[in-house]
Amino acid sequence: MQMTLDALLPMAALSGTVWLVTSLVSLFTLGLGWLRPSYPGWRGWAVGHAALVLGLLVGFLRTQETLLPSVLIGNGLVMVGMALFLSAFQRFTGLEPSSKVSGIHGLLIVTILLCLAVLTIFPSGTARFLLTSVYLLLMAWKLIRLIIGQFHQQPFLRKAYGLNLAVFGVVHLLTLPRLITLAMGKHPEMMFGLNLPNILMYAAVLVMSVGGTFAFWILHEDRRRQELHALHNTLELLAYQDPLTQVLNRRGLWQAFETKAQGTGSRPSTLALLDINEFKEMNDQQGHAAGDQCLKRLAGVIREIAGPDDLIGRLGGDEFMLLLTGSAETVSRQLTLLTYHLKAGRQGRLGFTVSFGHTAVEPWETLDEALHRADTLMYSSKAAHKEGVQAQEVARRRFSSEHATEDLTPRSRRLIARRSERQQS
């Protein structure tokens, strides 16, 4: 009797230590899950972890008199805990199963518990162990398969998923010796003895409890960090990019110019300022939607002409800025191509004309100084365009008037001539 107690005491100490550690982790996880909001799945993991710990406690307190309830309650809690672990990952990834699948899963657990009850009444410890192990292995296989799938689908979370995968891999390796030993059914007395397979099994429980919780928390934190980074990029785009044309806005241009001025050294650049002709009339006659399309087309043409290191931006309204930073030959070619597209009019790609002026920008100059010069040149171009349009309109009216009088009778022509003479006198 004394020898039996001496043999059981180390095992009891090991079981108690493992249960105490996992209980503390469970309390911490539950508190974290309910007090600190997180993504779907964290609370499910916390409840699953608590179920696993309670299942271990029931198994630890098992006696011959409480064999049947401890088998049902202990194994039931462990199976529910593993199912909740799987559900936690499914909810986190947005792949939560339907209520029908969850119902079938619950029915499967009930069926296994009924089989365990029969195998306890008609004792077969090996069969009970194998039945429970098959279910747990099935859940683990589904969980690992899910993690591997997400590992490929969410590259920004690969490290966190890899850590979770490593934890589950270590857990399976540690439980393998006990599984092989008890599955053979030759040494059932080893189930509760202090031996290497059981020590490794308890080590697996600790790894699953502490390491699994930590790895799942890392997964949540990495996702939160990635979403914050994406939000920061979105806000940065809203702050520095024009949402309509997808080029830099005024603030973005000034910021990019300052950055580029610090890195270009002594190399000069060329600044072009562009303004759509008769843009207000287009908006009034065709509507703002048509005006927006004109802005997008112009931005697209400028984007094609610009080089990878050039700056494109919309200053506001229908004004655009292009900063060319290439070699003199490249800039000359770009300006020639730009002039061709902007002056083509209705027959060109744009379907309208654009006035623009360009000026050289020295490295020590500010953007405001260069813009002022380019603005003056651009408005000179716009004034010349208006004069040309007015001259064309006068010529058109004169031509129409001359051709209209050709169709009049001689008497009507004499009346028009006399009226014109009286107006001149």
Tab-separated table of C-alpha atoms in Angstrom:
chain	number	residue	atom	x	y	z
A	1	MET	CA	0.000	0.000	0.000
A	2	GLN	CA	2.831	2.378	0.958
A	3	MET	CA	4.641	1.563	-2.276
A	4	THR	CA	1.504	2.342	-4.263
A	5	LEU	CA	1.152	5.715	-2.547
A	6	ASP	CA	4.833	6.446	-3.098
A	7	ALA	CA	4.387	5.708	-6.791
A	8	LEU	CA	1.274	7.876	-7.081
A	9	LEU	CA	2.632	10.930	-5.252
A	10	PRO	CA	5.052	12.080	-8.020
A	11	MET	CA	2.311	11.654	-10.625
A	12	ALA	CA	-0.131	13.589	-8.447
A	13	ALA	CA	2.424	16.373	-8.004
A	14	LEU	CA	3.015	16.538	-11.758
A	15	SER	CA	-0.714	16.550	-12.536
A	16	GLY	CA	-1.396	19.204	-9.895
A	17	THR	CA	1.386	21.459	-11.159
A	18	VAL	CA	0.209	21.203	-14.761
A	19	TRP	CA	-3.383	21.841	-13.755
A	20	LEU	CA	-2.395	24.883	-11.644
A	21	VAL	CA	-0.407	26.459	-14.474
A	22	THR	CA	-3.125	25.850	-17.067
A	23	SER	CA	-5.771	27.186	-14.656
A	24	LEU	CA	-3.878	30.454	-14.233
A	25	VAL	CA	-3.474	30.757	-18.003
A	26	SER	CA	-7.189	30.018	-18.408
A	27	LEU	CA	-8.202	32.744	-15.939
A	28	PHE	CA	-5.900	35.220	-17.657
A	29	THR	CA	-7.270	34.283	-21.092
A	30	LEU	CA	-10.897	34.565	-19.965
A	31	GLY	CA	-10.262	37.959	-18.393
A	32	LEU	CA	-8.466	39.185	-21.492
A	33	GLY	CA	-11.237	37.896	-23.754
A	34	TRP	CA	-14.025	39.698	-21.898
A	35	LEU	CA	-12.264	42.858	-20.755
A	36	ARG	CA	-10.295	43.675	-23.908
A	37	PRO	CA	-12.208	43.697	-27.217
A	38	SER	CA	-10.556	41.754	-30.010
A	39	TYR	CA	-11.359	39.958	-33.240
A	40	PRO	CA	-13.917	37.123	-33.468
A	41	GLY	CA	-12.621	33.887	-32.025
A	42	TRP	CA	-10.681	35.112	-29.007
A	43	ARG	CA	-13.506	34.509	-26.534
A	44	GLY	CA	-14.147	31.113	-28.117
A	45	TRP	CA	-10.497	30.242	-27.554
A	46	ALA	CA	-10.749	31.388	-23.917
A	47	VAL	CA	-13.843	29.254	-23.261
A	48	GLY	CA	-12.270	26.282	-25.066
A	49	HIS	CA	-9.149	26.646	-22.963
A	50	ALA	CA	-11.257	26.721	-19.774
A	51	ALA	CA	-13.115	23.583	-20.911
A	52	LEU	CA	-9.798	21.822	-21.530
A	53	VAL	CA	-8.512	22.766	-18.063
A	54	LEU	CA	-11.716	21.590	-16.364
A	55	GLY	CA	-11.544	18.346	-18.331
A	56	LEU	CA	-8.009	17.770	-17.062
A	57	LEU	CA	-9.127	18.512	-13.496
A	58	VAL	CA	-11.947	15.975	-13.727
A	59	GLY	CA	-9.481	13.394	-15.040
A	60	PHE	CA	-7.052	14.208	-12.255
A	61	LEU	CA	-9.739	13.708	-9.562
A	62	ARG	CA	-10.974	10.427	-11.084
A	63	THR	CA	-11.554	7.528	-8.667
A	64	GLN	CA	-13.020	4.074	-9.093
A	65	GLU	CA	-16.308	5.285	-7.610
A	66	THR	CA	-16.526	8.281	-9.975
A	67	LEU	CA	-15.210	6.496	-13.061
A	68	LEU	CA	-18.318	6.814	-15.262
A	69	PRO	CA	-19.108	10.511	-14.612
A	70	SER	CA	-15.433	11.465	-14.778
A	71	VAL	CA	-15.008	9.670	-18.114
A	72	LEU	CA	-18.066	11.386	-19.590
A	73	ILE	CA	-17.516	14.855	-18.108
A	74	GLY	CA	-13.726	14.900	-18.473
A	75	ASN	CA	-13.602	13.630	-22.055
A	76	GLY	CA	-16.659	15.686	-22.964
A	77	LEU	CA	-14.997	18.896	-21.760
A	78	VAL	CA	-11.762	18.055	-23.577
A	79	MET	CA	-13.632	17.378	-26.846
A	80	VAL	CA	-15.707	20.552	-26.483
A	81	GLY	CA	-12.523	22.507	-25.773
A	82	MET	CA	-10.863	21.191	-28.935
A	83	ALA	CA	-13.999	21.950	-30.953
A	84	LEU	CA	-13.979	25.517	-29.596
A	85	PHE	CA	-10.304	25.879	-30.561
A	86	LEU	CA	-11.225	24.970	-34.137
A	87	SER	CA	-14.241	27.294	-34.047
A	88	ALA	CA	-12.045	30.132	-32.762
A	89	PHE	CA	-9.753	29.874	-35.787
A	90	GLN	CA	-12.729	29.556	-38.132
A	91	ARG	CA	-14.362	32.684	-36.724
A	92	PHE	CA	-11.082	34.581	-36.839
A	93	THR	CA	-10.655	33.770	-40.534
A	94	GLY	CA	-14.322	34.393	-41.381
A	95	LEU	CA	-14.933	30.724	-42.238
A	96	GLU	CA	-17.370	29.960	-39.444
A	97	PRO	CA	-19.447	26.851	-40.288
A	98	SER	CA	-23.204	26.975	-40.696
A	99	SER	CA	-25.580	26.135	-37.850
A	100	LYS	CA	-26.331	22.836	-39.604
A	101	VAL	CA	-22.664	21.787	-39.558
A	102	SER	CA	-22.347	22.886	-35.922
A	103	GLY	CA	-25.421	20.815	-35.058
A	104	ILE	CA	-23.940	17.721	-36.710
A	105	HIS	CA	-20.704	18.323	-34.814
A	106	GLY	CA	-22.588	18.512	-31.511
A	107	LEU	CA	-24.448	15.303	-32.348
A	108	LEU	CA	-21.099	13.613	-33.052
A	109	ILE	CA	-19.799	14.557	-29.586
A	110	VAL	CA	-22.967	13.206	-27.942
A	111	THR	CA	-22.615	9.942	-29.896
A	112	ILE	CA	-18.993	9.559	-28.815
A	113	LEU	CA	-19.962	10.170	-25.181
A	114	LEU	CA	-22.639	7.458	-25.404
A	115	CYS	CA	-20.027	5.066	-26.773
A	116	LEU	CA	-17.665	6.028	-23.942
A	117	ALA	CA	-20.416	5.278	-21.421
A	118	VAL	CA	-20.887	1.800	-22.893
A	119	LEU	CA	-17.119	1.205	-22.932
A	120	THR	CA	-16.955	2.246	-19.265
A	121	ILE	CA	-19.829	0.020	-18.146
A	122	PHE	CA	-18.248	-2.808	-20.123
A	123	PRO	CA	-14.659	-1.858	-19.330
A	124	SER	CA	-12.297	-1.253	-22.239
A	125	GLY	CA	-9.818	1.498	-21.453
A	126	THR	CA	-7.949	1.062	-24.722
A	127	ALA	CA	-11.130	1.435	-26.796
A	128	ARG	CA	-12.094	4.579	-24.839
A	129	PHE	CA	-8.672	6.043	-25.387
A	130	LEU	CA	-8.690	5.270	-29.115
A	131	LEU	CA	-12.198	6.665	-29.621
A	132	THR	CA	-11.351	9.951	-27.903
A	133	SER	CA	-7.974	10.145	-29.642
A	134	VAL	CA	-9.517	9.667	-33.091
A	135	TYR	CA	-11.892	12.590	-32.473
A	136	LEU	CA	-9.104	14.840	-31.169
A	137	LEU	CA	-6.857	13.917	-34.101
A	138	LEU	CA	-9.683	14.703	-36.521
A	139	MET	CA	-10.164	18.154	-34.963
A	140	ALA	CA	-6.411	18.742	-34.972
A	141	TRP	CA	-6.183	17.733	-38.644
A	142	LYS	CA	-8.962	20.180	-39.578
A	143	LEU	CA	-7.307	22.908	-37.536
A	144	ILE	CA	-3.885	22.375	-39.108
A	145	ARG	CA	-5.434	22.254	-42.576
A	146	LEU	CA	-7.201	25.554	-41.890
A	147	ILE	CA	-3.981	27.177	-40.686
A	148	ILE	CA	-2.039	25.978	-43.749
A	149	GLY	CA	-4.762	27.388	-46.022
A	150	GLN	CA	-4.634	30.777	-44.317
A	151	PHE	CA	-0.844	30.666	-44.409
A	152	HIS	CA	-1.059	30.923	-48.206
A	153	GLN	CA	-4.077	33.248	-48.393
A	154	GLN	CA	-2.875	35.855	-45.880
A	155	PRO	CA	0.850	36.425	-46.476
A	156	PHE	CA	0.962	39.324	-44.010
A	157	LEU	CA	0.053	36.875	-41.204
A	158	ARG	CA	2.362	34.045	-42.259
A	159	LYS	CA	4.711	34.382	-39.297
A	160	ALA	CA	1.837	34.268	-36.802
A	161	TYR	CA	0.181	31.327	-38.554
A	162	GLY	CA	3.562	29.619	-38.737
A	163	LEU	CA	3.966	30.026	-34.978
A	164	ASN	CA	0.538	28.475	-34.362
A	165	LEU	CA	1.386	25.632	-36.726
A	166	ALA	CA	4.655	25.013	-34.878
A	167	VAL	CA	2.831	24.866	-31.524
A	168	PHE	CA	0.357	22.261	-32.784
A	169	GLY	CA	3.182	20.299	-34.377
A	170	VAL	CA	5.108	20.149	-31.088
A	171	VAL	CA	1.944	19.123	-29.217
A	172	HIS	CA	1.370	16.213	-31.590
A	173	LEU	CA	4.973	15.048	-31.358
A	174	LEU	CA	4.849	15.097	-27.560
A	175	THR	CA	1.604	13.084	-27.400
A	176	LEU	CA	2.706	10.531	-29.999
A	177	PRO	CA	4.587	8.151	-27.596
A	178	ARG	CA	1.570	7.851	-25.266
A	179	LEU	CA	-0.769	7.369	-28.212
A	180	ILE	CA	1.345	4.522	-29.615
A	181	THR	CA	1.836	2.869	-26.217
A	182	LEU	CA	-1.831	2.880	-25.202
A	183	ALA	CA	-3.169	2.158	-28.697
A	184	MET	CA	-1.417	-1.210	-28.639
A	185	GLY	CA	-3.374	-2.155	-25.486
A	186	LYS	CA	-0.485	-4.101	-23.927
A	187	HIS	CA	0.205	-1.834	-20.947
A	188	PRO	CA	-3.075	-0.260	-19.752
A	189	GLU	CA	-1.546	0.303	-16.307
A	190	MET	CA	0.735	2.938	-17.871
A	191	MET	CA	-2.238	5.250	-18.419
A	192	PHE	CA	-1.856	6.914	-14.998
A	193	GLY	CA	1.717	5.966	-14.062
A	194	LEU	CA	4.763	8.205	-13.865
A	195	ASN	CA	6.502	7.310	-17.113
A	196	LEU	CA	8.028	9.069	-20.093
A	197	PRO	CA	4.912	8.953	-22.356
A	198	ASN	CA	2.773	10.527	-19.607
A	199	ILE	CA	5.413	13.141	-18.782
A	200	LEU	CA	5.570	14.081	-22.469
A	201	MET	CA	1.763	14.193	-22.562
A	202	TYR	CA	1.659	16.685	-19.688
A	203	ALA	CA	4.386	18.701	-21.405
A	204	ALA	CA	2.122	18.767	-24.480
A	205	VAL	CA	-0.719	20.113	-22.321
A	206	LEU	CA	1.531	22.931	-21.088
A	207	VAL	CA	2.690	23.751	-24.615
A	208	MET	CA	-0.919	23.774	-25.835
A	209	SER	CA	-2.079	25.932	-22.947
A	210	VAL	CA	0.714	28.481	-22.711
A	211	GLY	CA	2.207	28.329	-26.200
A	212	GLY	CA	-1.123	27.959	-27.995
A	213	THR	CA	-2.670	30.921	-26.182
A	214	PHE	CA	0.401	33.067	-26.791
A	215	ALA	CA	0.518	32.106	-30.493
A	216	PHE	CA	-3.196	32.843	-30.971
A	217	TRP	CA	-2.752	36.208	-29.236
A	218	ILE	CA	0.197	36.982	-31.555
A	219	LEU	CA	-2.082	36.190	-34.506
A	220	HIS	CA	-4.616	38.758	-33.287
A	221	GLU	CA	-1.939	41.369	-32.604
A	222	ASP	CA	-0.329	40.924	-36.041
A	223	ARG	CA	-3.711	41.318	-37.711
A	224	ARG	CA	-4.393	44.455	-35.669
A	225	ARG	CA	-0.985	45.867	-36.590
A	226	GLN	CA	-1.517	45.098	-40.275
A	227	GLU	CA	-4.953	46.736	-40.306
A	228	LEU	CA	-3.573	49.816	-38.548
A	229	HIS	CA	-0.824	49.980	-41.172
A	230	ALA	CA	-3.411	49.692	-43.970
A	231	LEU	CA	-5.532	52.400	-42.311
A	232	HIS	CA	-2.484	54.644	-42.040
A	233	ASN	CA	-1.769	54.172	-45.758
A	234	THR	CA	-5.394	54.939	-46.619
A	235	LEU	CA	-5.386	58.121	-44.544
A	236	GLU	CA	-2.074	59.103	-46.105
A	237	LEU	CA	-3.574	58.666	-49.574
A	238	LEU	CA	-6.561	60.781	-48.591
A	239	ALA	CA	-4.226	63.457	-47.246
A	240	TYR	CA	-1.795	63.558	-50.192
A	241	GLN	CA	-3.715	62.211	-53.209
A	242	ASP	CA	-6.533	63.649	-55.286
A	243	PRO	CA	-9.360	61.068	-55.106
A	244	LEU	CA	-10.753	61.870	-58.578
A	245	THR	CA	-7.629	61.707	-60.721
A	246	GLN	CA	-5.423	59.544	-58.446
A	247	VAL	CA	-2.529	62.011	-58.687
A	248	LEU	CA	-1.004	64.090	-55.900
A	249	ASN	CA	-3.040	66.944	-54.473
A	250	ARG	CA	-1.591	70.332	-53.492
A	251	ARG	CA	-0.343	69.123	-50.111
A	252	GLY	CA	1.141	65.996	-51.646
A	253	LEU	CA	2.938	68.026	-54.316
A	254	TRP	CA	4.580	70.316	-51.794
A	255	GLN	CA	5.619	67.367	-49.639
A	256	ALA	CA	6.990	65.396	-52.610
A	257	PHE	CA	8.790	68.472	-53.987
A	258	GLU	CA	10.554	69.039	-50.667
A	259	THR	CA	11.598	65.390	-50.527
A	260	LYS	CA	12.807	65.400	-54.133
A	261	ALA	CA	14.660	68.703	-53.698
A	262	GLN	CA	16.726	67.135	-50.932
A	263	GLY	CA	17.734	64.211	-53.128
A	264	THR	CA	18.263	65.692	-56.613
A	265	GLY	CA	21.494	67.514	-55.767
A	266	SER	CA	22.394	70.220	-58.290
A	267	ARG	CA	20.372	68.873	-61.200
A	268	PRO	CA	17.722	71.331	-62.512
A	269	SER	CA	14.221	70.253	-63.426
A	270	THR	CA	11.350	71.563	-65.541
A	271	LEU	CA	7.952	72.532	-64.197
A	272	ALA	CA	4.867	72.632	-66.438
A	273	LEU	CA	1.547	74.143	-65.380
A	274	LEU	CA	-1.571	73.070	-67.314
A	275	ASP	CA	-5.095	74.483	-67.431
A	276	ILE	CA	-8.037	73.177	-69.504
A	277	ASN	CA	-9.476	75.738	-71.913
A	278	GLU	CA	-13.196	76.588	-71.571
A	279	PHE	CA	-13.530	74.130	-68.686
A	280	LYS	CA	-16.313	76.147	-67.026
A	281	GLU	CA	-18.304	76.172	-70.268
A	282	MET	CA	-17.873	72.390	-70.561
A	283	ASN	CA	-19.173	71.932	-67.030
A	284	ASP	CA	-22.140	74.233	-67.657
A	285	GLN	CA	-23.107	72.710	-70.999
A	286	GLN	CA	-22.297	69.017	-70.482
A	287	GLY	CA	-22.524	68.634	-66.700
A	288	HIS	CA	-20.013	68.000	-63.934
A	289	ALA	CA	-19.786	64.284	-64.739
A	290	ALA	CA	-18.422	65.138	-68.191
A	291	GLY	CA	-16.038	67.620	-66.579
A	292	ASP	CA	-14.755	64.928	-64.236
A	293	GLN	CA	-14.095	62.648	-67.196
A	294	CYS	CA	-12.077	65.419	-68.846
A	295	LEU	CA	-9.950	65.763	-65.716
A	296	LYS	CA	-9.373	62.004	-65.618
A	297	ARG	CA	-8.378	61.895	-69.296
A	298	LEU	CA	-5.915	64.734	-68.860
A	299	ALA	CA	-4.413	63.093	-65.764
A	300	GLY	CA	-4.068	59.846	-67.733
A	301	VAL	CA	-2.211	61.539	-70.599
A	302	ILE	CA	0.128	63.333	-68.184
A	303	ARG	CA	0.770	60.069	-66.342
A	304	GLU	CA	1.784	58.352	-69.606
A	305	ILE	CA	4.202	61.143	-70.497
A	306	ALA	CA	5.765	61.432	-67.045
A	307	GLY	CA	8.748	59.339	-66.080
A	308	PRO	CA	9.005	57.177	-62.947
A	309	ASP	CA	10.793	59.951	-61.009
A	310	ASP	CA	8.586	62.826	-62.198
A	311	LEU	CA	5.852	64.446	-60.111
A	312	ILE	CA	2.228	64.796	-61.221
A	313	GLY	CA	-0.380	66.687	-59.248
A	314	ARG	CA	-3.675	68.514	-59.388
A	315	LEU	CA	-3.475	71.969	-57.842
A	316	GLY	CA	-7.233	72.380	-57.793
A	317	GLY	CA	-10.064	72.839	-60.268
A	318	ASP	CA	-8.712	72.131	-63.750
A	319	GLU	CA	-5.091	73.060	-63.004
A	320	PHE	CA	-2.412	70.372	-63.108
A	321	MET	CA	1.308	70.456	-62.443
A	322	LEU	CA	4.025	68.270	-63.936
A	323	LEU	CA	7.608	68.321	-62.672
A	324	LEU	CA	10.027	66.732	-65.152
A	325	THR	CA	13.294	65.604	-63.571
A	326	GLY	CA	14.995	63.652	-66.361
A	327	SER	CA	17.855	64.581	-68.673
A	328	ALA	CA	17.576	67.514	-71.086
A	329	GLU	CA	16.900	65.170	-74.024
A	330	THR	CA	14.204	63.292	-72.107
A	331	VAL	CA	12.500	66.496	-70.955
A	332	SER	CA	12.551	67.912	-74.502
A	333	ARG	CA	10.929	64.749	-75.845
A	334	GLN	CA	8.324	64.819	-73.079
A	335	LEU	CA	7.430	68.471	-73.730
A	336	THR	CA	7.072	67.802	-77.463
A	337	LEU	CA	4.717	64.902	-76.802
A	338	LEU	CA	2.828	66.959	-74.225
A	339	THR	CA	2.365	69.837	-76.680
A	340	TYR	CA	1.054	67.457	-79.328
A	341	HIS	CA	-1.645	66.037	-77.056
A	342	LEU	CA	-2.655	69.353	-75.472
A	343	LYS	CA	-3.027	71.252	-78.752
A	344	ALA	CA	-4.758	68.508	-80.753
A	345	GLY	CA	-8.235	69.710	-79.743
A	346	ARG	CA	-11.363	67.760	-80.611
A	347	GLN	CA	-9.467	65.577	-83.070
A	348	GLY	CA	-6.995	64.422	-80.413
A	349	ARG	CA	-7.147	61.959	-77.558
A	350	LEU	CA	-8.358	64.494	-75.055
A	351	GLY	CA	-11.158	65.995	-77.119
A	352	PHE	CA	-10.320	69.501	-75.837
A	353	THR	CA	-7.366	71.871	-75.716
A	354	VAL	CA	-5.166	72.734	-72.766
A	355	SER	CA	-3.056	75.830	-72.187
A	356	PHE	CA	0.249	75.313	-70.448
A	357	GLY	CA	3.464	77.030	-69.581
A	358	HIS	CA	6.764	75.546	-68.498
A	359	THR	CA	9.872	76.893	-66.844
A	360	ALA	CA	13.199	75.622	-65.582
A	361	VAL	CA	13.483	75.073	-61.834
A	362	GLU	CA	16.848	75.521	-60.194
A	363	PRO	CA	17.728	73.312	-57.198
A	364	TRP	CA	17.728	76.259	-54.775
A	365	GLU	CA	14.312	77.555	-55.851
A	366	THR	CA	11.085	77.016	-53.972
A	367	LEU	CA	8.046	75.510	-55.628
A	368	ASP	CA	6.092	78.755	-55.174
A	369	GLU	CA	8.670	80.737	-57.147
A	370	ALA	CA	8.672	78.259	-60.020
A	371	LEU	CA	4.882	78.042	-60.029
A	372	HIS	CA	4.593	81.817	-60.259
A	373	ARG	CA	6.686	81.895	-63.450
A	374	ALA	CA	4.904	78.907	-64.969
A	375	ASP	CA	1.553	80.461	-64.074
A	376	THR	CA	2.430	83.659	-65.944
A	377	LEU	CA	3.454	81.691	-69.030
A	378	MET	CA	0.372	79.504	-68.816
A	379	TYR	CA	-1.981	82.496	-68.706
A	380	SER	CA	-0.176	84.033	-71.678
A	381	SER	CA	-0.891	80.797	-73.535
A	382	LYS	CA	-4.517	80.910	-72.413
A	383	ALA	CA	-4.871	84.546	-73.546
A	384	ALA	CA	-3.433	83.659	-76.954
A	385	HIS	CA	-5.881	80.783	-77.174
A	386	LYS	CA	-8.818	83.104	-76.424
A	387	GLU	CA	-7.646	85.619	-79.035
A	388	GLY	CA	-7.408	82.839	-81.571
A	389	VAL	CA	-10.902	81.611	-80.716
A	390	GLN	CA	-12.301	85.157	-80.993
A	391	ALA	CA	-10.593	85.706	-84.341
A	392	GLN	CA	-12.025	82.444	-85.624
A	393	GLU	CA	-15.496	83.471	-84.443
A	394	VAL	CA	-15.274	86.879	-86.180
A	395	ALA	CA	-14.121	85.230	-89.392
A	396	ARG	CA	-16.914	82.693	-89.161
A	397	ARG	CA	-19.569	85.389	-88.718
A	398	ARG	CA	-18.173	87.462	-91.567
A	399	PHE	CA	-18.128	84.432	-93.814
A	400	SER	CA	-21.710	83.574	-92.847
A	401	SER	CA	-22.849	87.157	-93.452
A	402	GLU	CA	-21.223	87.366	-96.868
A	403	HIS	CA	-22.710	84.104	-98.007
A	404	ALA	CA	-26.095	85.007	-96.589
A	405	THR	CA	-26.348	88.226	-98.729
A	406	GLU	CA	-25.678	86.292	-101.904
A	407	ASP	CA	-29.124	84.711	-101.631
A	408	LEU	CA	-30.962	88.096	-101.279
A	409	THR	CA	-32.863	89.870	-104.092
A	410	PRO	CA	-31.381	93.082	-105.651
A	411	ARG	CA	-34.002	95.225	-103.885
A	412	SER	CA	-33.118	93.666	-100.461
A	413	ARG	CA	-29.431	94.266	-101.065
A	414	ARG	CA	-30.098	97.986	-101.866
A	415	LEU	CA	-32.122	98.360	-98.635
A	416	ILE	CA	-29.330	96.774	-96.551
A	417	ALA	CA	-26.735	99.008	-98.242
A	418	ARG	CA	-28.761	102.213	-97.568
A	419	ARG	CA	-29.262	101.184	-93.879
A	420	SER	CA	-25.541	100.576	-93.543
A	421	GLU	CA	-24.766	104.020	-95.076
A	422	ARG	CA	-27.174	105.777	-92.664
A	423	GLN	CA	-25.549	103.971	-89.661
A	424	GLN	CA	-22.094	105.059	-90.807
A	425	SER	CA	-23.237	108.712	-91.309
